[in-house]
PDB file of C-alpha atoms and ligand atoms in Angstrom:
ATOM      1  CA  UNK A   1      74.459  36.623  69.216  1.00  0.00           C
ATOM      2  CA  UNK A   2      72.504  39.866  69.042  1.00  0.00           C
ATOM      3  CA  UNK A   3      74.127  43.194  68.284  1.00  0.00           C
ATOM      4  CA  UNK A   4      74.519  45.870  70.954  1.00  0.00           C
ATOM      5  CA  UNK A   5      71.762  48.437  70.345  1.00  0.00           C
ATOM      6  CA  UNK A   6      73.642  51.226  72.103  1.00  0.00           C
ATOM      7  CA  UNK A   7      76.737  50.717  69.961  1.00  0.00           C
ATOM      8  CA  UNK A   8      74.636  50.728  66.787  1.00  0.00           C
ATOM      9  CA  UNK A   9      72.971  53.985  67.783  1.00  0.00           C
ATOM     10  CA  UNK A  10      76.145  55.749  68.878  1.00  0.00           C
ATOM     11  CA  UNK A  11      77.690  54.841  65.534  1.00  0.00           C
ATOM     12  CA  UNK A  12      74.606  56.160  63.740  1.00  0.00           C
ATOM     13  CA  UNK A  13      74.764  59.370  65.775  1.00  0.00           C
ATOM     14  CA  UNK A  14      78.344  59.887  64.611  1.00  0.00           C
ATOM     15  CA  UNK A  15      77.515  59.016  61.023  1.00  0.00           C
ATOM     16  CA  UNK A  16      74.346  61.147  61.004  1.00  0.00           C
ATOM     17  CA  UNK A  17      72.012  58.405  59.860  1.00  0.00           C
ATOM     18  CA  UNK A  18      69.303  56.434  61.656  1.00  0.00           C
ATOM     19  CA  UNK A  19      69.009  52.738  62.428  1.00  0.00           C
ATOM     20  CA  UNK A  20      65.703  51.109  61.496  1.00  0.00           C
ATOM     21  CA  UNK A  21      63.584  49.522  64.232  1.00  0.00           C
ATOM     22  CA  UNK A  22      60.878  47.195  62.906  1.00  0.00           C
ATOM     23  CA  UNK A  23      58.219  45.594  65.070  1.00  0.00           C
ATOM     24  CA  UNK A  24      58.011  41.830  64.673  1.00  0.00           C
ATOM     25  CA  UNK A  25      55.093  39.516  65.394  1.00  0.00           C
ATOM     26  CA  UNK A  26      55.869  36.348  63.443  1.00  0.00           C
ATOM     27  CA  UNK A  27      58.468  34.508  61.379  1.00  0.00           C
ATOM     28  CA  UNK A  28      57.495  36.052  58.028  1.00  0.00           C
ATOM     29  CA  UNK A  29      58.005  39.588  59.343  1.00  0.00           C
ATOM     30  CA  UNK A  30      61.420  38.690  60.755  1.00  0.00           C
ATOM     31  CA  UNK A  31      62.460  37.034  57.504  1.00  0.00           C
ATOM     32  CA  UNK A  32      61.269  39.952  55.357  1.00  0.00           C
ATOM     33  CA  UNK A  33      62.990  42.567  57.499  1.00  0.00           C
ATOM     34  CA  UNK A  34      66.226  40.627  57.855  1.00  0.00           C
ATOM     35  CA  UNK A  35      66.373  39.883  54.109  1.00  0.00           C
ATOM     36  CA  UNK A  36      66.210  43.661  53.540  1.00  0.00           C
ATOM     37  CA  UNK A  37      68.984  44.295  56.073  1.00  0.00           C
ATOM     38  CA  UNK A  38      71.197  41.644  54.477  1.00  0.00           C
ATOM     39  CA  UNK A  39      70.580  42.959  50.966  1.00  0.00           C
ATOM     40  CA  UNK A  40      71.444  46.528  51.973  1.00  0.00           C
ATOM     41  CA  UNK A  41      74.217  45.500  54.388  1.00  0.00           C
ATOM     42  CA  UNK A  42      72.498  47.532  57.085  1.00  0.00           C
ATOM     43  CA  UNK A  43      72.061  46.903  60.805  1.00  0.00           C
ATOM     44  CA  UNK A  44      68.505  46.500  62.009  1.00  0.00           C
ATOM     45  CA  UNK A  45      66.643  46.410  65.317  1.00  0.00           C
ATOM     46  CA  UNK A  46      63.908  43.767  65.684  1.00  0.00           C
ATOM     47  CA  UNK A  47      61.404  44.867  68.296  1.00  0.00           C
ATOM     48  CA  UNK A  48      58.715  43.012  70.205  1.00  0.00           C
ATOM     49  CA  UNK A  49      55.870  44.934  71.824  1.00  0.00           C
ATOM     50  CA  UNK A  50      54.023  43.488  74.801  1.00  0.00           C
ATOM     51  CA  UNK A  51      51.177  42.816  72.352  1.00  0.00           C
ATOM     52  CA  UNK A  52      53.516  40.796  70.140  1.00  0.00           C
ATOM     53  CA  UNK A  53      54.701  38.821  73.158  1.00  0.00           C
ATOM     54  CA  UNK A  54      51.136  38.142  74.202  1.00  0.00           C
ATOM     55  CA  UNK A  55      50.381  36.904  70.672  1.00  0.00           C
ATOM     56  CA  UNK A  56      53.440  34.774  69.945  1.00  0.00           C
ATOM     57  CA  UNK A  57      55.281  34.340  73.252  1.00  0.00           C
ATOM     58  CA  UNK A  58      58.694  35.758  74.128  1.00  0.00           C
ATOM     59  CA  UNK A  59      60.449  32.423  73.769  1.00  0.00           C
ATOM     60  CA  UNK A  60      59.167  31.943  70.216  1.00  0.00           C
ATOM     61  CA  UNK A  61      59.977  35.447  69.020  1.00  0.00           C
ATOM     62  CA  UNK A  62      63.354  35.339  70.752  1.00  0.00           C
ATOM     63  CA  UNK A  63      64.193  32.039  69.035  1.00  0.00           C
ATOM     64  CA  UNK A  64      63.114  33.295  65.597  1.00  0.00           C
ATOM     65  CA  UNK A  65      65.085  36.533  65.995  1.00  0.00           C
ATOM     66  CA  UNK A  66      68.122  34.638  67.275  1.00  0.00           C
ATOM     67  CA  UNK A  67      68.094  32.291  64.289  1.00  0.00           C
ATOM     68  CA  UNK A  68      67.838  35.287  61.966  1.00  0.00           C
ATOM     69  CA  UNK A  69      70.722  37.062  63.682  1.00  0.00           C
ATOM     70  CA  UNK A  70      72.934  33.969  63.511  1.00  0.00           C
ATOM     71  CA  UNK A  71      72.313  33.551  59.804  1.00  0.00           C
ATOM     72  CA  UNK A  72      72.735  37.222  58.923  1.00  0.00           C
ATOM     73  CA  UNK A  73      76.079  38.787  58.190  1.00  0.00           C
ATOM     74  CA  UNK A  74      74.819  42.165  59.444  1.00  0.00           C
ATOM     75  CA  UNK A  75      74.208  43.327  63.039  1.00  0.00           C
ATOM     76  CA  UNK A  76      70.724  42.409  64.287  1.00  0.00           C
ATOM     77  CA  UNK A  77      69.576  43.719  67.673  1.00  0.00           C
ATOM     78  CA  UNK A  78      66.556  42.540  69.662  1.00  0.00           C
ATOM     79  CA  UNK A  79      64.623  45.201  71.566  1.00  0.00           C
ATOM     80  CA  UNK A  80      61.609  45.264  73.889  1.00  0.00           C
ATOM     81  CA  UNK A  81      59.250  47.974  72.634  1.00  0.00           C
ATOM     82  CA  UNK A  82      57.045  49.968  75.040  1.00  0.00           C
ATOM     83  CA  UNK A  83      57.820  47.822  78.081  1.00  0.00           C
ATOM     84  CA  UNK A  84      55.294  48.650  80.770  1.00  0.00           C
ATOM     85  CA  UNK A  85      55.093  45.455  82.747  1.00  0.00           C
ATOM     86  CA  UNK A  86      58.077  44.960  85.077  1.00  0.00           C
ATOM     87  CA  UNK A  87      57.912  41.165  84.834  1.00  0.00           C
ATOM     88  CA  UNK A  88      58.137  41.333  81.038  1.00  0.00           C
ATOM     89  CA  UNK A  89      61.035  43.779  81.217  1.00  0.00           C
ATOM     90  CA  UNK A  90      62.862  41.539  83.687  1.00  0.00           C
ATOM     91  CA  UNK A  91      62.297  38.472  81.504  1.00  0.00           C
ATOM     92  CA  UNK A  92      63.634  40.296  78.423  1.00  0.00           C
ATOM     93  CA  UNK A  93      66.743  41.325  80.366  1.00  0.00           C
ATOM     94  CA  UNK A  94      67.235  37.818  81.663  1.00  0.00           C
ATOM     95  CA  UNK A  95      66.658  36.012  78.344  1.00  0.00           C
ATOM     96  CA  UNK A  96      69.199  38.167  76.514  1.00  0.00           C
ATOM     97  CA  UNK A  97      67.564  41.030  74.610  1.00  0.00           C
ATOM     98  CA  UNK A  98      70.005  43.706  73.399  1.00  0.00           C
ATOM     99  CA  UNK A  99      67.917  46.527  74.854  1.00  0.00           C
ATOM    100  CA  UNK A 100      64.626  47.238  76.574  1.00  0.00           C
ATOM    101  CA  UNK A 101      62.279  50.188  76.539  1.00  0.00           C
ATOM    102  CA  UNK A 102      60.593  51.276  79.734  1.00  0.00           C
ATOM    103  CA  UNK A 103      57.591  53.308  78.751  1.00  0.00           C
ATOM    104  CA  UNK A 104      56.362  55.176  81.804  1.00  0.00           C
ATOM    105  CA  UNK A 105      55.587  58.271  79.759  1.00  0.00           C
ATOM    106  CA  UNK A 106      51.953  58.160  80.878  1.00  0.00           C
ATOM    107  CA  UNK A 107      53.078  58.566  84.503  1.00  0.00           C
ATOM    108  CA  UNK A 108      53.933  61.820  86.263  1.00  0.00           C
ATOM    109  CA  UNK A 109      57.484  63.085  85.657  1.00  0.00           C
ATOM    110  CA  UNK A 110      58.856  61.938  89.046  1.00  0.00           C
ATOM    111  CA  UNK A 111      57.317  58.465  88.737  1.00  0.00           C
ATOM    112  CA  UNK A 112      58.608  58.123  85.181  1.00  0.00           C
ATOM    113  CA  UNK A 113      62.094  58.918  86.523  1.00  0.00           C
ATOM    114  CA  UNK A 114      61.739  56.427  89.376  1.00  0.00           C
ATOM    115  CA  UNK A 115      60.553  53.547  87.159  1.00  0.00           C
ATOM    116  CA  UNK A 116      63.120  54.280  84.459  1.00  0.00           C
ATOM    117  CA  UNK A 117      65.929  54.330  87.036  1.00  0.00           C
ATOM    118  CA  UNK A 118      64.845  50.937  88.329  1.00  0.00           C
ATOM    119  CA  UNK A 119      65.009  49.435  84.840  1.00  0.00           C
ATOM    120  CA  UNK A 120      68.346  51.113  84.087  1.00  0.00           C
ATOM    121  CA  UNK A 121      69.827  49.558  87.246  1.00  0.00           C
ATOM    122  CA  UNK A 122      68.594  46.069  86.321  1.00  0.00           C
ATOM    123  CA  UNK A 123      69.549  46.280  82.652  1.00  0.00           C
ATOM    124  CA  UNK A 124      72.971  47.855  83.050  1.00  0.00           C
ATOM    125  CA  UNK A 125      74.006  45.070  85.416  1.00  0.00           C
ATOM    126  CA  UNK A 126      73.651  42.740  82.418  1.00  0.00           C
ATOM    127  CA  UNK A 127      75.136  45.120  79.860  1.00  0.00           C
ATOM    128  CA  UNK A 128      71.721  45.813  78.292  1.00  0.00           C
ATOM    129  CA  UNK A 129      70.799  49.330  77.228  1.00  0.00           C
ATOM    130  CA  UNK A 130      67.589  51.171  78.021  1.00  0.00           C
ATOM    131  CA  UNK A 131      65.240  53.374  76.001  1.00  0.00           C
ATOM    132  CA  UNK A 132      62.865  55.622  77.944  1.00  0.00           C
ATOM    133  CA  UNK A 133      60.148  58.031  76.864  1.00  0.00           C
ATOM    134  CA  UNK A 134      59.234  61.536  77.872  1.00  0.00           C
ATOM    135  CA  UNK A 135      56.149  63.272  76.558  1.00  0.00           C
ATOM    136  CA  UNK A 136      53.403  61.251  74.920  1.00  0.00           C
ATOM    137  CA  UNK A 137      53.206  59.932  71.416  1.00  0.00           C
ATOM    138  CA  UNK A 138      49.641  59.928  70.128  1.00  0.00           C
ATOM    139  CA  UNK A 139      47.581  57.186  68.596  1.00  0.00           C
ATOM    140  CA  UNK A 140      45.884  54.055  69.798  1.00  0.00           C
ATOM    141  CA  UNK A 141      47.262  50.577  69.386  1.00  0.00           C
ATOM    142  CA  UNK A 142      46.689  47.216  70.952  1.00  0.00           C
ATOM    143  CA  UNK A 143      48.452  47.740  74.253  1.00  0.00           C
ATOM    144  CA  UNK A 144      50.010  51.094  73.496  1.00  0.00           C
ATOM    145  CA  UNK A 145      47.534  53.889  73.696  1.00  0.00           C
ATOM    146  CA  UNK A 146      47.618  57.563  74.389  1.00  0.00           C
ATOM    147  CA  UNK A 147      45.217  59.915  72.717  1.00  0.00           C
ATOM    148  CA  UNK A 148      46.736  63.327  73.117  1.00  0.00           C
ATOM    149  CA  UNK A 149      50.205  64.315  72.159  1.00  0.00           C
ATOM    150  CA  UNK A 150      52.153  66.109  74.871  1.00  0.00           C
ATOM    151  CA  UNK A 151      55.340  67.409  73.290  1.00  0.00           C
ATOM    152  CA  UNK A 152      58.593  66.622  75.076  1.00  0.00           C
ATOM    153  CA  UNK A 153      59.848  69.576  77.101  1.00  0.00           C
ATOM    154  CA  UNK A 154      63.556  70.056  76.195  1.00  0.00           C
ATOM    155  CA  UNK A 155      64.569  71.261  79.666  1.00  0.00           C
ATOM    156  CA  UNK A 156      62.769  68.348  81.323  1.00  0.00           C
ATOM    157  CA  UNK A 157      64.392  65.963  78.838  1.00  0.00           C
ATOM    158  CA  UNK A 158      67.822  67.089  80.017  1.00  0.00           C
ATOM    159  CA  UNK A 159      66.882  66.567  83.665  1.00  0.00           C
ATOM    160  CA  UNK A 160      65.251  63.216  82.847  1.00  0.00           C
ATOM    161  CA  UNK A 161      68.303  61.802  81.096  1.00  0.00           C
ATOM    162  CA  UNK A 162      70.653  63.049  83.820  1.00  0.00           C
ATOM    163  CA  UNK A 163      68.545  61.595  86.616  1.00  0.00           C
ATOM    164  CA  UNK A 164      67.690  58.252  85.008  1.00  0.00           C
ATOM    165  CA  UNK A 165      70.886  57.370  83.140  1.00  0.00           C
ATOM    166  CA  UNK A 166      68.809  56.025  80.232  1.00  0.00           C
ATOM    167  CA  UNK A 167      70.783  55.252  77.078  1.00  0.00           C
ATOM    168  CA  UNK A 168      68.354  56.623  74.478  1.00  0.00           C
ATOM    169  CA  UNK A 169      65.296  58.784  74.667  1.00  0.00           C
ATOM    170  CA  UNK A 170      62.015  58.594  72.744  1.00  0.00           C
ATOM    171  CA  UNK A 171      60.686  62.067  72.145  1.00  0.00           C
ATOM    172  CA  UNK A 172      57.199  63.331  71.322  1.00  0.00           C
ATOM    173  CA  UNK A 173      57.349  65.846  68.490  1.00  0.00           C
ATOM    174  CA  UNK A 174      54.005  65.272  66.798  1.00  0.00           C
ATOM    175  CA  UNK A 175      54.026  61.701  65.543  1.00  0.00           C
ATOM    176  CA  UNK A 176      51.478  59.130  66.618  1.00  0.00           C
ATOM    177  CA  UNK A 177      51.203  55.377  66.374  1.00  0.00           C
ATOM    178  CA  UNK A 178      49.085  53.725  63.727  1.00  0.00           C
ATOM    179  CA  UNK A 179      47.925  54.642  60.227  1.00  0.00           C
ATOM    180  CA  UNK A 180      45.912  57.782  61.009  1.00  0.00           C
ATOM    181  CA  UNK A 181      48.608  60.214  62.063  1.00  0.00           C
ATOM    182  CA  UNK A 182      47.392  63.536  60.751  1.00  0.00           C
ATOM    183  CA  UNK A 183      43.889  64.803  60.041  1.00  0.00           C
ATOM    184  CA  UNK A 184      45.253  67.742  58.056  1.00  0.00           C
ATOM    185  CA  UNK A 185      48.741  68.650  56.930  1.00  0.00           C
ATOM    186  CA  UNK A 186      51.494  66.396  58.230  1.00  0.00           C
ATOM    187  CA  UNK A 187      54.000  68.295  60.273  1.00  0.00           C
ATOM    188  CA  UNK A 188      56.477  67.526  63.016  1.00  0.00           C
ATOM    189  CA  UNK A 189      57.807  69.994  65.580  1.00  0.00           C
ATOM    190  CA  UNK A 190      61.361  70.008  64.275  1.00  0.00           C
ATOM    191  CA  UNK A 191      61.934  73.166  66.360  1.00  0.00           C
ATOM    192  CA  UNK A 192      61.309  71.226  69.589  1.00  0.00           C
ATOM    193  CA  UNK A 193      63.589  68.443  68.368  1.00  0.00           C
ATOM    194  CA  UNK A 194      66.329  71.006  67.712  1.00  0.00           C
ATOM    195  CA  UNK A 195      66.050  72.297  71.269  1.00  0.00           C
ATOM    196  CA  UNK A 196      66.060  68.782  72.742  1.00  0.00           C
ATOM    197  CA  UNK A 197      69.148  67.923  70.720  1.00  0.00           C
ATOM    198  CA  UNK A 198      70.988  70.904  72.188  1.00  0.00           C
ATOM    199  CA  UNK A 199      70.302  69.706  75.717  1.00  0.00           C
ATOM    200  CA  UNK A 200      70.398  65.914  75.426  1.00  0.00           C
ATOM    201  CA  UNK A 201      73.407  63.983  74.186  1.00  0.00           C
ATOM    202  CA  UNK A 202      72.030  60.417  74.162  1.00  0.00           C
ATOM    203  CA  UNK A 203      70.595  59.061  70.884  1.00  0.00           C
ATOM    204  CA  UNK A 204      67.012  60.176  70.235  1.00  0.00           C
ATOM    205  CA  UNK A 205      64.215  57.892  69.042  1.00  0.00           C
ATOM    206  CA  UNK A 206      61.236  58.622  66.806  1.00  0.00           C
ATOM    207  CA  UNK A 207      58.133  56.502  67.381  1.00  0.00           C
ATOM    208  CA  UNK A 208      55.080  56.543  65.154  1.00  0.00           C
ATOM    209  CA  UNK A 209      57.301  57.128  62.154  1.00  0.00           C
ATOM    210  CA  UNK A 210      55.633  54.985  59.484  1.00  0.00           C
ATOM    211  CA  UNK A 211      55.270  56.602  56.076  1.00  0.00           C
ATOM    212  CA  UNK A 212      52.054  54.768  55.071  1.00  0.00           C
ATOM    213  CA  UNK A 213      53.154  54.716  51.398  1.00  0.00           C
ATOM    214  CA  UNK A 214      50.388  55.413  48.910  1.00  0.00           C
ATOM    215  CA  UNK A 215      51.383  52.539  46.606  1.00  0.00           C
ATOM    216  CA  UNK A 216      51.010  50.010  49.377  1.00  0.00           C
ATOM    217  CA  UNK A 217      47.720  51.515  50.528  1.00  0.00           C
ATOM    218  CA  UNK A 218      46.384  51.413  46.966  1.00  0.00           C
ATOM    219  CA  UNK A 219      47.375  47.772  46.641  1.00  0.00           C
ATOM    220  CA  UNK A 220      45.701  46.801  49.927  1.00  0.00           C
ATOM    221  CA  UNK A 221      42.564  48.696  48.892  1.00  0.00           C
ATOM    222  CA  UNK A 222      42.547  47.127  45.430  1.00  0.00           C
ATOM    223  CA  UNK A 223      42.176  43.758  47.140  1.00  0.00           C
ATOM    224  CA  UNK A 224      39.496  44.788  49.603  1.00  0.00           C
ATOM    225  CA  UNK A 225      40.983  46.839  52.449  1.00  0.00           C
ATOM    226  CA  UNK A 226      39.295  50.055  53.530  1.00  0.00           C
ATOM    227  CA  UNK A 227      42.029  52.457  54.520  1.00  0.00           C
ATOM    228  CA  UNK A 228      40.361  55.761  53.866  1.00  0.00           C
ATOM    229  CA  UNK A 229      41.910  58.653  55.751  1.00  0.00           C
ATOM    230  CA  UNK A 230      45.257  56.983  56.444  1.00  0.00           C
ATOM    231  CA  UNK A 231      48.259  59.308  56.509  1.00  0.00           C
ATOM    232  CA  UNK A 232      51.878  58.747  57.508  1.00  0.00           C
ATOM    233  CA  UNK A 233      54.960  60.837  58.112  1.00  0.00           C
ATOM    234  CA  UNK A 234      56.337  62.193  54.797  1.00  0.00           C
ATOM    235  CA  UNK A 235      59.864  61.067  53.915  1.00  0.00           C
ATOM    236  CA  UNK A 236      61.073  64.683  53.876  1.00  0.00           C
ATOM    237  CA  UNK A 237      60.030  65.118  57.528  1.00  0.00           C
ATOM    238  CA  UNK A 238      61.821  61.904  58.462  1.00  0.00           C
ATOM    239  CA  UNK A 239      65.010  63.098  56.760  1.00  0.00           C
ATOM    240  CA  UNK A 240      64.774  66.440  58.529  1.00  0.00           C
ATOM    241  CA  UNK A 241      64.334  64.692  61.881  1.00  0.00           C
ATOM    242  CA  UNK A 242      67.452  62.600  61.222  1.00  0.00           C
ATOM    243  CA  UNK A 243      69.371  65.792  60.425  1.00  0.00           C
ATOM    244  CA  UNK A 244      68.158  67.195  63.748  1.00  0.00           C
ATOM    245  CA  UNK A 245      69.437  64.192  65.674  1.00  0.00           C
ATOM    246  CA  UNK A 246      67.019  61.247  65.511  1.00  0.00           C
ATOM    247  CA  UNK A 247      69.054  58.013  65.350  1.00  0.00           C
ATOM    248  CA  UNK A 248      66.474  55.261  65.852  1.00  0.00           C
ATOM    249  CA  UNK A 249      63.250  55.160  63.849  1.00  0.00           C
ATOM    250  CA  UNK A 250      60.351  52.865  64.725  1.00  0.00           C
ATOM    251  CA  UNK A 251      58.183  51.323  62.021  1.00  0.00           C
ATOM    252  CA  UNK A 252      55.309  48.946  62.614  1.00  0.00           C
ATOM    253  CA  UNK A 253      52.309  50.219  60.658  1.00  0.00           C
ATOM    254  CA  UNK A 254      54.039  50.048  57.244  1.00  0.00           C
ATOM    255  CA  UNK A 255      54.914  46.412  57.914  1.00  0.00           C
ATOM    256  CA  UNK A 256      51.305  45.718  58.864  1.00  0.00           C
ATOM    257  CA  UNK A 257      49.971  47.296  55.684  1.00  0.00           C
ATOM    258  CA  UNK A 258      52.498  45.367  53.590  1.00  0.00           C
ATOM    259  CA  UNK A 259      51.443  42.137  55.260  1.00  0.00           C
ATOM    260  CA  UNK A 260      47.775  42.959  54.750  1.00  0.00           C
ATOM    261  CA  UNK A 261      48.229  43.879  51.089  1.00  0.00           C
ATOM    262  CA  UNK A 262      50.215  40.703  50.376  1.00  0.00           C
ATOM    263  CA  UNK A 263      47.759  38.364  52.049  1.00  0.00           C
ATOM    264  CA  UNK A 264      44.719  40.045  50.498  1.00  0.00           C
ATOM    265  CA  UNK A 265      46.206  39.838  47.018  1.00  0.00           C
ATOM    266  CA  UNK A 266      47.130  36.174  47.421  1.00  0.00           C
ATOM    267  CA  UNK A 267      43.683  35.228  48.680  1.00  0.00           C
ATOM    268  CA  UNK A 268      41.782  37.171  46.038  1.00  0.00           C
ATOM    269  CA  UNK A 269      43.869  36.224  43.043  1.00  0.00           C
ATOM    270  CA  UNK A 270      44.037  32.512  43.860  1.00  0.00           C
ATOM    271  CA  UNK A 271      40.783  31.597  45.646  1.00  0.00           C
ATOM    272  CA  UNK A 272      41.356  27.893  45.153  1.00  0.00           C
ATOM    273  CA  UNK A 273      44.808  27.951  46.766  1.00  0.00           C
ATOM    274  CA  UNK A 274      44.718  27.402  50.510  1.00  0.00           C
ATOM    275  CA  UNK A 275      48.390  26.620  51.066  1.00  0.00           C
ATOM    276  CA  UNK A 276      49.545  28.973  53.880  1.00  0.00           C
ATOM    277  CA  UNK A 277      52.967  29.224  52.261  1.00  0.00           C
ATOM    278  CA  UNK A 278      51.434  30.615  49.083  1.00  0.00           C
ATOM    279  CA  UNK A 279      49.357  33.050  51.121  1.00  0.00           C
ATOM    280  CA  UNK A 280      52.191  34.307  53.315  1.00  0.00           C
ATOM    281  CA  UNK A 281      55.212  34.310  50.984  1.00  0.00           C
ATOM    282  CA  UNK A 282      54.003  37.348  48.948  1.00  0.00           C
ATOM    283  CA  UNK A 283      53.420  39.234  52.222  1.00  0.00           C
ATOM    284  CA  UNK A 284      56.958  38.417  53.295  1.00  0.00           C
ATOM    285  CA  UNK A 285      58.294  39.742  49.977  1.00  0.00           C
ATOM    286  CA  UNK A 286      56.320  42.980  50.346  1.00  0.00           C
ATOM    287  CA  UNK A 287      57.651  43.417  53.890  1.00  0.00           C
ATOM    288  CA  UNK A 288      61.174  43.054  52.525  1.00  0.00           C
ATOM    289  CA  UNK A 289      60.434  45.739  49.919  1.00  0.00           C
ATOM    290  CA  UNK A 290      59.030  48.214  52.430  1.00  0.00           C
ATOM    291  CA  UNK A 291      61.881  47.537  54.866  1.00  0.00           C
ATOM    292  CA  UNK A 292      64.394  48.238  52.092  1.00  0.00           C
ATOM    293  CA  UNK A 293      62.645  51.516  51.255  1.00  0.00           C
ATOM    294  CA  UNK A 294      62.724  52.608  54.892  1.00  0.00           C
ATOM    295  CA  UNK A 295      66.386  51.687  55.422  1.00  0.00           C
ATOM    296  CA  UNK A 296      67.362  53.569  52.248  1.00  0.00           C
ATOM    297  CA  UNK A 297      65.577  56.714  53.448  1.00  0.00           C
ATOM    298  CA  UNK A 298      67.247  56.525  56.865  1.00  0.00           C
ATOM    299  CA  UNK A 299      70.699  56.222  55.324  1.00  0.00           C
ATOM    300  CA  UNK A 300      70.288  58.789  52.577  1.00  0.00           C
ATOM    301  CA  UNK A 301      70.434  61.821  54.847  1.00  0.00           C
ATOM    302  CA  UNK A 302      74.173  62.275  55.254  1.00  0.00           C
ATOM    303  CA  UNK A 303      74.626  61.797  51.524  1.00  0.00           C
ATOM    304  CA  UNK A 304      72.649  65.026  51.020  1.00  0.00           C
TER     305      UNK A 304
HETATM  306  O1  G3H B   1      54.377  51.220  69.208  1.00  0.00           O
HETATM  307  C1  G3H B   1      53.501  50.410  69.054  1.00  0.00           C
HETATM  308  C2  G3H B   1      53.583  49.305  68.113  1.00  0.00           C
HETATM  309  O2  G3H B   1      52.958  49.625  66.914  1.00  0.00           O
HETATM  310  C3  G3H B   1      53.108  48.048  68.740  1.00  0.00           C
HETATM  311  O3  G3H B   1      51.735  47.870  68.635  1.00  0.00           O
HETATM  312  O4  G3H B   1      51.079  46.913  70.863  1.00  0.00           O
HETATM  313  O5  G3H B   1      49.688  46.548  68.788  1.00  0.00           O
HETATM  314  O6  G3H B   1      51.903  45.419  69.034  1.00  0.00           O
HETATM  315  P1  G3H B   1      51.053  46.616  69.371  1.00  0.00           P
HETATM  316  P1  13P B   2      54.083  53.286  63.530  1.00  0.00           P
HETATM  317  O1  13P B   2      52.717  52.968  64.001  1.00  0.00           O
HETATM  318  O2  13P B   2      54.142  54.651  62.904  1.00  0.00           O
HETATM  319  O3  13P B   2      54.669  52.259  62.637  1.00  0.00           O
HETATM  320  O4  13P B   2      55.035  53.383  64.830  1.00  0.00           O
HETATM  321  C1  13P B   2      55.542  52.202  65.417  1.00  0.00           C
HETATM  322  C2  13P B   2      56.200  52.447  66.726  1.00  0.00           C
HETATM  323  O5  13P B   2      56.451  53.561  67.144  1.00  0.00           O
HETATM  324  C3  13P B   2      56.582  51.270  67.497  1.00  0.00           C
HETATM  325  O6  13P B   2      57.147  51.592  68.724  1.00  0.00           O
HETATM  326 ZN1   ZN B   3      56.162  53.277  69.659  1.00  0.00          ZN
END
């Protein structure tokens, strides 16, 4: 049985820490992330994007996540990330996800409200919570793309939450998806976040939050990757954002780089070994390591 995302986030809001959301695409990612959660006795949100569902199928990812949650002695939630297609959102609600995101942030304000309200009505009937987004998070991904960042307007955020009844809100404060987040100095608009927090009481979500750790990048590059120009959100900015009220933090890119580094190393160091288990197990271990690092950062804030 999956954990209740809303309960996890309300508890985090009270405790002034953030719950980690990790995007999942296959069994190794789920196992790496869940092993980290178990080791640190931390709750975790497993999230499937529409791209992940297209790749692996909702039934497969649901079954893998469910098995992980049944074997773990920590709360594991399953979340639909950046839901845009109504049929997919409905299927996630019906199959038993803990929460769904309706991402209509690319639409005009009124249409975003209308679509979000529709999803809230469907999801709440089944006791499932809803994440919505206002403003646009930059970056280009598989099925999630928006080039320019439009910061969330705090006053509009208040109106949006009141009118839609969404349970948590993704805000745009300068992050972007992917590995190339900042051309120059990395900085988030913590001032906008502060204003949003004053006006909005539901838990706030930070997308595009990967740290793109140098060690991992160096390892991937050592074994052949070309990641020049990558830059993530510094840990200090993440901690500040948690202090200002962020309670759910989304990480995908760091998991991807860990996977890439692990696979590249395995292939290069053992060219005669073609056993998929030997190729993928080191990637799974690296994913566990990066997930542990992220969870530790998210929990360290209230300890000063
Ligand atoms: O927020 C976006 C995630 O990184 C998902 O990316 O659509 O390529 O799976 P994806
Ligand atoms: P990153 O690309 O920074 O990992 O962000 C992932 C994300 O926001 C998923 O919704
Ligand atoms: Zn996102």
